Short mmCIF file of C-alpha atoms in Angstrom, two decimals:
data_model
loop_
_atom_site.label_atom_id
_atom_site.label_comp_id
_atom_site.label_asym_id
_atom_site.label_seq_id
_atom_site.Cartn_x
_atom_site.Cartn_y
_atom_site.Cartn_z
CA UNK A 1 -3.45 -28.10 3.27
CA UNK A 2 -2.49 -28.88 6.52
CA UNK A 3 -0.98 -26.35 9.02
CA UNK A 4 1.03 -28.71 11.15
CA UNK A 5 4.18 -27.05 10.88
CA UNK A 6 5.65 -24.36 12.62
CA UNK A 7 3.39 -21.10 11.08
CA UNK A 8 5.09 -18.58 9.24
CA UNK A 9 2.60 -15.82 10.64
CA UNK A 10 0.32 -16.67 14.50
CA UNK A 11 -2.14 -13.74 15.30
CA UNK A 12 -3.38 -13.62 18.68
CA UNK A 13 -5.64 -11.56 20.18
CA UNK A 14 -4.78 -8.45 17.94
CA UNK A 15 -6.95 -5.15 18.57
CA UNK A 16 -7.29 -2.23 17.12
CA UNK A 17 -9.46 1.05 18.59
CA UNK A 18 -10.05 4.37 16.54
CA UNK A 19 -10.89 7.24 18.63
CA UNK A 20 -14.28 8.75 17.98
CA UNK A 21 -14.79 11.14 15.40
CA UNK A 22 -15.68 14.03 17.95
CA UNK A 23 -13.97 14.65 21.80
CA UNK A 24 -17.04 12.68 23.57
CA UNK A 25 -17.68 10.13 20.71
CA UNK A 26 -17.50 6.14 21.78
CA UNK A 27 -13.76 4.69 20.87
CA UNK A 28 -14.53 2.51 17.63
CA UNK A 29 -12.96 -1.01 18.23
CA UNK A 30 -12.59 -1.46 14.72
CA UNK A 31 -10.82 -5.24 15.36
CA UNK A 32 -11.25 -7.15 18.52
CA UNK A 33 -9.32 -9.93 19.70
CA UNK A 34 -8.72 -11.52 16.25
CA UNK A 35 -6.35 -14.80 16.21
CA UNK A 36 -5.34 -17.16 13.87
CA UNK A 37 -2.46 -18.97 11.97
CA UNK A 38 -1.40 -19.10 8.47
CA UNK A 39 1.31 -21.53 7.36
CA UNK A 40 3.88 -21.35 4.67
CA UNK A 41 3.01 -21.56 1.27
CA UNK A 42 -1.03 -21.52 2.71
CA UNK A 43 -3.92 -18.91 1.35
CA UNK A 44 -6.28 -18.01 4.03
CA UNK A 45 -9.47 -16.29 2.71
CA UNK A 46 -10.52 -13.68 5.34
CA UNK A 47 -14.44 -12.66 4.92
CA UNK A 48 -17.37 -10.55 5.94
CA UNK A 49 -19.75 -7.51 5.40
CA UNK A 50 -18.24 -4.20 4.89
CA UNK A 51 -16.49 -2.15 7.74
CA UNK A 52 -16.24 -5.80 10.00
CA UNK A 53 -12.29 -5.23 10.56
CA UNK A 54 -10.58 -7.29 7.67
CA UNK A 55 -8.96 -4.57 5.76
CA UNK A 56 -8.17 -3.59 9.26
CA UNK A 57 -6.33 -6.44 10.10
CA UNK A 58 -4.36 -6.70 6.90
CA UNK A 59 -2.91 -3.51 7.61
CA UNK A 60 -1.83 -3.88 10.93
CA UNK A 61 -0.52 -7.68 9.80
CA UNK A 62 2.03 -5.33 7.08
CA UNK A 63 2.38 -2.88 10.55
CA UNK A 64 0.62 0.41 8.21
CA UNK A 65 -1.29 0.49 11.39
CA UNK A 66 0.07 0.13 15.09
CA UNK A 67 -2.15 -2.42 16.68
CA UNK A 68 -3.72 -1.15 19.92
CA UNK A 69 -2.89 -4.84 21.71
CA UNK A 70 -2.01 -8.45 20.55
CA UNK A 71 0.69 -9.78 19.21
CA UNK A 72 1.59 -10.62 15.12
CA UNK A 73 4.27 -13.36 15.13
CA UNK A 74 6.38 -13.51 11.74
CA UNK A 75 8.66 -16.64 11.15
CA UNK A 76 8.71 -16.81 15.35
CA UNK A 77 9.62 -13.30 15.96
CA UNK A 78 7.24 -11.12 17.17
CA UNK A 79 7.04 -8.24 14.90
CA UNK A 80 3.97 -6.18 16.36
CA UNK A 81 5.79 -3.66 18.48
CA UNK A 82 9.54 -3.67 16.28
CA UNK A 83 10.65 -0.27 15.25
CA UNK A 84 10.28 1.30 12.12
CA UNK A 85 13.86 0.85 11.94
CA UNK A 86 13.94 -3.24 13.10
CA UNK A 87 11.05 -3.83 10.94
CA UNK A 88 12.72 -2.79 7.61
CA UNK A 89 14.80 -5.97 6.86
CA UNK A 90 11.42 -7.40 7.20
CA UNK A 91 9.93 -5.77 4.72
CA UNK A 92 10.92 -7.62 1.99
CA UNK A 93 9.24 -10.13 3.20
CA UNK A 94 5.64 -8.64 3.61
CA UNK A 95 4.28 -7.19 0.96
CA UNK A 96 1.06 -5.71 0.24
CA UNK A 97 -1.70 -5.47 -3.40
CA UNK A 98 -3.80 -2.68 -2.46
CA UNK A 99 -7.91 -2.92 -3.59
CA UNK A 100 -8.04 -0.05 -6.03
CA UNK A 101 -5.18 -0.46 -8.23
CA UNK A 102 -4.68 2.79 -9.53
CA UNK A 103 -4.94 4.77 -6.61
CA UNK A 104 -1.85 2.88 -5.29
CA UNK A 105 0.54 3.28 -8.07
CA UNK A 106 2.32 6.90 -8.38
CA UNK A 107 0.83 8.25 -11.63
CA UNK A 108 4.29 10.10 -11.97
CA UNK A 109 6.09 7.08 -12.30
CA UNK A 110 6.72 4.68 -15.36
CA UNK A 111 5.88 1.31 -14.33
CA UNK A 112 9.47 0.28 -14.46
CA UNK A 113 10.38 2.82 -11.98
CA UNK A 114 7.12 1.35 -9.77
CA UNK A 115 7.95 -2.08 -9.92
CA UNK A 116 11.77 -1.24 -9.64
CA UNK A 117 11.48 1.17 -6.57
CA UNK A 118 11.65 -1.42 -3.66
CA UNK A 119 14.77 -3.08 -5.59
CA UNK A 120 16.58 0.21 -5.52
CA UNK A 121 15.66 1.29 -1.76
CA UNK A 122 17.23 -2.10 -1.06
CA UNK A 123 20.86 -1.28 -3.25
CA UNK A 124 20.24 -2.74 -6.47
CA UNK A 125 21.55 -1.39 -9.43
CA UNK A 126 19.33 0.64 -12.10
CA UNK A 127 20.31 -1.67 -14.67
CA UNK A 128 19.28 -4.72 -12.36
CA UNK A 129 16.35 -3.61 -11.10
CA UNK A 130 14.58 -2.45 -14.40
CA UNK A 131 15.81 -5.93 -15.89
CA UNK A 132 13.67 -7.21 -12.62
CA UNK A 133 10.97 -4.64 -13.63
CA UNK A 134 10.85 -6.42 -16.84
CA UNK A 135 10.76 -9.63 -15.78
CA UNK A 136 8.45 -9.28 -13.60
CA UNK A 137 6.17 -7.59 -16.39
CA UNK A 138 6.44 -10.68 -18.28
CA UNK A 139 5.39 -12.74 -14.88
CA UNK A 140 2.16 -11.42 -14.44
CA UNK A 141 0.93 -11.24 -18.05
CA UNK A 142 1.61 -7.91 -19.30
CA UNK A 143 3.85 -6.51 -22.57
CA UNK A 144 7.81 -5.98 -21.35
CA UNK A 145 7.64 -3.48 -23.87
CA UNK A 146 4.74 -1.63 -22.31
CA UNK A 147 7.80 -0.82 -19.26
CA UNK A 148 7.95 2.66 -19.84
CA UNK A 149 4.28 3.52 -19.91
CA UNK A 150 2.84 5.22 -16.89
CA UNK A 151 -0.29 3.94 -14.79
CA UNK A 152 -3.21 5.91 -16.42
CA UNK A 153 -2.21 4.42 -19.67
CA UNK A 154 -3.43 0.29 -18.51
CA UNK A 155 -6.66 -0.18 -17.84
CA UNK A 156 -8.09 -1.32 -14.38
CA UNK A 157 -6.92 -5.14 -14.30
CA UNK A 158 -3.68 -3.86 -15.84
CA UNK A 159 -2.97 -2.34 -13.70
CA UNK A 160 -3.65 -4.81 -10.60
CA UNK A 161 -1.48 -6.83 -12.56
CA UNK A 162 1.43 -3.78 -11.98
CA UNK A 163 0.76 -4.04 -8.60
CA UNK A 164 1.14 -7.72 -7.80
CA UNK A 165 4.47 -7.39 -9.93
CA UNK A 166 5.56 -4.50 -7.54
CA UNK A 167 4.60 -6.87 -5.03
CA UNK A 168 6.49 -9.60 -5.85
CA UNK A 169 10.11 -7.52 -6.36
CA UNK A 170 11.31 -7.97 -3.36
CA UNK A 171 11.19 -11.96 -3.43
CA UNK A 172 8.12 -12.17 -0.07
CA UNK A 173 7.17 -14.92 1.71
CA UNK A 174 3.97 -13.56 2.59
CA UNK A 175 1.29 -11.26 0.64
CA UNK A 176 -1.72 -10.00 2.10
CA UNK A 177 -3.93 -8.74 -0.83
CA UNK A 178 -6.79 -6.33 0.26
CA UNK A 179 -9.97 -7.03 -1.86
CA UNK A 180 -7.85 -7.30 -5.09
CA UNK A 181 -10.46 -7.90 -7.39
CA UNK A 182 -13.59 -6.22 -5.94
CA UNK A 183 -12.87 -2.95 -7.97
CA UNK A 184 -12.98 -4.48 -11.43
CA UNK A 185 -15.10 -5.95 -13.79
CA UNK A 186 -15.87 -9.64 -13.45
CA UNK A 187 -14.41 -11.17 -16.35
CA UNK A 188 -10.91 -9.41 -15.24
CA UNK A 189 -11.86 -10.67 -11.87
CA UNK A 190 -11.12 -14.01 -12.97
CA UNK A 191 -7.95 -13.19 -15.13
CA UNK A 192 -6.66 -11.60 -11.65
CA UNK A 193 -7.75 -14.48 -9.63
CA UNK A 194 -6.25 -16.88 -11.62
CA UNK A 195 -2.97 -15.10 -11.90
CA UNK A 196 -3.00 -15.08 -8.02
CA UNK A 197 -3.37 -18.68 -7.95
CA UNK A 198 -0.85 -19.63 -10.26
CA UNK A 199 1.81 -17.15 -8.63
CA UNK A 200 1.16 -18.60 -5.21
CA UNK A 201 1.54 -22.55 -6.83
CA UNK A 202 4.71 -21.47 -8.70
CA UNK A 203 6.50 -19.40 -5.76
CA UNK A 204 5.24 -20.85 -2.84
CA UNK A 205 4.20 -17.56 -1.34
CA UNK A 206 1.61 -17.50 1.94
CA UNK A 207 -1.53 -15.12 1.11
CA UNK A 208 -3.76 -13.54 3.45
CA UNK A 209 -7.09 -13.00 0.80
CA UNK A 210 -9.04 -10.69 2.10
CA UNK A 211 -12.25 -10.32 -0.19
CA UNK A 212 -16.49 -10.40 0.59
CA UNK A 213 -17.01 -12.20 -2.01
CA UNK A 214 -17.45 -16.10 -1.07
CA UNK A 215 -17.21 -17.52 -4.78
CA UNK A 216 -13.41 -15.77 -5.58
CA UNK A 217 -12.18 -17.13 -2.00
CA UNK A 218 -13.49 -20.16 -2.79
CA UNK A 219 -11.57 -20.46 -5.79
CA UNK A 220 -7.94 -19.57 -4.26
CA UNK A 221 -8.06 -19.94 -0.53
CA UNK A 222 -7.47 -23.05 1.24
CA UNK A 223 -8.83 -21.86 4.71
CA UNK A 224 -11.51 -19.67 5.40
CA UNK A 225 -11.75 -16.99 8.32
CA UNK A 226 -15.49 -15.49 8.79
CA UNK A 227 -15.28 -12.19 10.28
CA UNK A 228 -18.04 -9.86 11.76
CA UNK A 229 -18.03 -6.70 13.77
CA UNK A 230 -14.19 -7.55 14.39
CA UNK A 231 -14.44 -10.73 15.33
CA UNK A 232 -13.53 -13.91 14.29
CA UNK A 233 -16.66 -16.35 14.27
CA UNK A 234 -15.84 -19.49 12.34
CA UNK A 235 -12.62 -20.55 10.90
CA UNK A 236 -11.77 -24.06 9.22
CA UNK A 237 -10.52 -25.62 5.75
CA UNK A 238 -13.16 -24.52 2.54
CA UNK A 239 -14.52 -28.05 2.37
CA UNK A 240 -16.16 -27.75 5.83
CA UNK A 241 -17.02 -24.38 5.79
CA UNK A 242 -18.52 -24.03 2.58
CA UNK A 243 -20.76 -27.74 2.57
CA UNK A 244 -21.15 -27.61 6.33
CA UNK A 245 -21.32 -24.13 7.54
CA UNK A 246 -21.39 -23.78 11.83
CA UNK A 247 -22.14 -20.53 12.54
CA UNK A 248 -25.66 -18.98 10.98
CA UNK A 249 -23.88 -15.73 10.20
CA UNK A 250 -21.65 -17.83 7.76
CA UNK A 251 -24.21 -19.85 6.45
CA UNK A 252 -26.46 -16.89 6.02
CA UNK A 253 -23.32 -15.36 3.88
CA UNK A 254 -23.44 -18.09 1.62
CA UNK A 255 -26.94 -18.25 1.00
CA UNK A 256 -26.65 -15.06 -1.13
CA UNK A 257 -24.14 -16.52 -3.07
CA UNK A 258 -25.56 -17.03 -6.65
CA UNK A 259 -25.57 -20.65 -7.67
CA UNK A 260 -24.91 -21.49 -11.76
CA UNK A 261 -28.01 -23.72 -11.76
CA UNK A 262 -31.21 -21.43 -12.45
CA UNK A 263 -33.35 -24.27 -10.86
CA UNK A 264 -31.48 -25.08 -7.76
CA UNK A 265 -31.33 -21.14 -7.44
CA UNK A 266 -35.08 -20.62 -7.72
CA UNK A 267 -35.78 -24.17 -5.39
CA UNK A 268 -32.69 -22.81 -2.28
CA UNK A 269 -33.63 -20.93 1.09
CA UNK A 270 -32.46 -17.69 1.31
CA UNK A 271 -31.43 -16.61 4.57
CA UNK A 272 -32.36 -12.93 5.31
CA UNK A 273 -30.86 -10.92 8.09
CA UNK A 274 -32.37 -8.88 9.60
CA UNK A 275 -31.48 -5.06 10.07
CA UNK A 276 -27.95 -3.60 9.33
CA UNK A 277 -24.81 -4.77 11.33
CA UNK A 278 -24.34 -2.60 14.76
CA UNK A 279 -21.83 0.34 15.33
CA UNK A 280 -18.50 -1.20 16.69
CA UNK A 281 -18.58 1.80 19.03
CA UNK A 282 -21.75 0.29 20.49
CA UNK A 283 -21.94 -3.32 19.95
CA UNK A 284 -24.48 -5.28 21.57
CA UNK A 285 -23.81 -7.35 24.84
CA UNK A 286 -23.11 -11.33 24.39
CA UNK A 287 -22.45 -12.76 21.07
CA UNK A 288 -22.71 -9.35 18.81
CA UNK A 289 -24.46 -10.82 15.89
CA UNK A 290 -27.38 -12.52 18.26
CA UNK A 291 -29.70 -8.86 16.87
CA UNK A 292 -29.70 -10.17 13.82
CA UNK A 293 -29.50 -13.91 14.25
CA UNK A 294 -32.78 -15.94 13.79
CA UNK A 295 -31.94 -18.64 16.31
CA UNK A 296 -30.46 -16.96 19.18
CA UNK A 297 -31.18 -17.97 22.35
CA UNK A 298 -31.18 -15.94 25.67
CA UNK A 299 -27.68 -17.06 26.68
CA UNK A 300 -26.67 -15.58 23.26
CA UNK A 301 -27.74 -12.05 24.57
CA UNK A 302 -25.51 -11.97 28.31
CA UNK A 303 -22.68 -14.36 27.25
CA UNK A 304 -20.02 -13.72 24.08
CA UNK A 305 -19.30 -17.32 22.98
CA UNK A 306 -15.65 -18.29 22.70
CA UNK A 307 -14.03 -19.66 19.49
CA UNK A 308 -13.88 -23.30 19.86
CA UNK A 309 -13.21 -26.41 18.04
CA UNK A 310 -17.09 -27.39 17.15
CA UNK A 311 -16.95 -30.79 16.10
CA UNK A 312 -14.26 -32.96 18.20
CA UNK A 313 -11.59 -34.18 15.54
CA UNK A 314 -12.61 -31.44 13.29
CA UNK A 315 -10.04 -28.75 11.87
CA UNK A 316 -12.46 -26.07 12.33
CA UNK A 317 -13.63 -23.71 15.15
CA UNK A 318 -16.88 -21.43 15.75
CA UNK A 319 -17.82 -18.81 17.86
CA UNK A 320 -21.55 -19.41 18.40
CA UNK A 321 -23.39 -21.29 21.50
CA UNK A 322 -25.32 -23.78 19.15
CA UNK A 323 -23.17 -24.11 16.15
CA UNK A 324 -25.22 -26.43 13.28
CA UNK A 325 -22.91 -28.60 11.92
CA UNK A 326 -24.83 -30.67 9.23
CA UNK A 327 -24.49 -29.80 5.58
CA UNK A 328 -26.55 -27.25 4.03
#
């Protein structure tokens, strides 16, 4: 997919710092500088270790967190500093399916009051809004008659299912869906993944996929955004990135990936890292992953490297001094 048109969300330079935990502690920059475009109707897969910044930056993208700095650009209009108040006609149109499904659906409520909720903050009817509810029930694969049922009552992808149909009541444009799938088992992973394809195809909706998992976000995502230690460091279509990987953080990432062939699996080179991502209240000088990266050079210790395009022509960019660019 191509992202010619005018984007119907631009990210630029968007922040975010935590205070330390104590009075003297190191501020924690949990995102730094992150940028990118996502285009109507496009799924951009957003990846990386655990605690790098992309749950992060899907909540400041929805505004449940302030950004520190940066600007988040919806439809044109710049929607990182509105108002609580200016942002709620928006709201409809950014909506939100939380990781663990149960622990973001109100186990007080029947799922047609759930689903049905943002409909009636908005002035529908109760009569139209549970017929919505039900409809919506039907969308995502679950029993209409199972309506009146509460939460704890569906299991675990049942219940993701509940949320993307809250998601969708409000008609959006845009969902970001943080780690949907990584809290169930695998064979509802797919059921869940595949729904999310299909409801993205049918509607048209833009998704911001934010998983760690390289195989699902290969399956749904037409882009791919590498993140680590709250940065972006390679960004491009899934073709490129996944056959032709140009930073060694990435390509280290999907070396882990299990491959369906037991012999090509036993015959691949693994990449190991070495030692555990650093503290983003301390990270290193120069490019931050150069600790663990086993061709960095001494420029890659004194000078962060910029996101560029690394191939001229190429609809793909790196951050990384000597990006490799032949296929793996």
């Amino acid at each position: 997919m191509t992202t010619t048109a005018r984007p119907l969300l631009s990210v630029r330079d968007l922040t975010m710092t935590f205070p330390g935990r104590r009075s003297r502690s190191a501020p924690v920059r949990a995102v730094d500088g992150v940028s990118f475009d996502l285009a109507p109707g496009e799924t951009l897969g957003l990846v990386g270790e655990s605690g790098c910044g992309k749950s992060t930056t899907g909540r400041m993208i929805v505004r449940l967190l302030e950004p520190t700095s940066g600007s988040i650009a919806y439809d044109g209009r710049d929607i990182g500093r509105l108002r609580q108040r200016e942002l709620k006609p928006l709201r409809k149109e950014l909506q939100m399916v939380f990781q663990d499904p149960h622990s973001s659906l109100n186990p007080r409520q029947t799922v047609a009051r759930i689903i049905a909720d943002p409909l009636l903050v908005r002035g529908a009817s109760a009569a139209d809004a549970r017929r919505r509810a039900v409809e919506l029930m039907e969308l995502v694969g679950l029993i209409p008659e199972h309506v009146d049922r509460y939460p704890h009552e569906f299991s675990g992808g049942q219940a993701q299912r509940i949320g993307i149909a809250r998601a969708l009541a409000t008609g959006p444009r845009l969902i970001v869906a943080d780690e949907p799938v990584s809290a169930l088992d695998v064979s509802v992973q797919a059921q869940i993944v595949n729904l999310i394809e299909r409801l993205r195809r049918e509607l048209g909706i833009a998704c911001l996929f934010i998983a760690h998992d390289l195989s699902v976000v290969k399956r749904v995502c037409d882009r791919v955004a590498v993140m680590y230690l709250g940065r972006i460091v390679e960004i491009g279509a899934k073709e490129l990135l996944y056959t032709a990987p140009a930073h060694p953080y990435t390509r280290a990432l999907l070396s882990a990936v299990p491959l369906p062939d037991p012999a090509a699996e036993r015959t691949r080179e693994r990449i190991t890292l070495l030692g555990d991502p650093p503290s983003p209240a301390a990270p290193p000088p120069g490019c931050t992953f150069h600790p663990r990266c086993p061709a960095a050079r001494d420029i890659c210790r004194s000078e962060a490297p910029a996101l560029r395009i690394a191939v001229p022509g190429e609809a793909r960019q790196v951050a990384c001094h000597f990006p490799a660019v032949e296929a793996v």
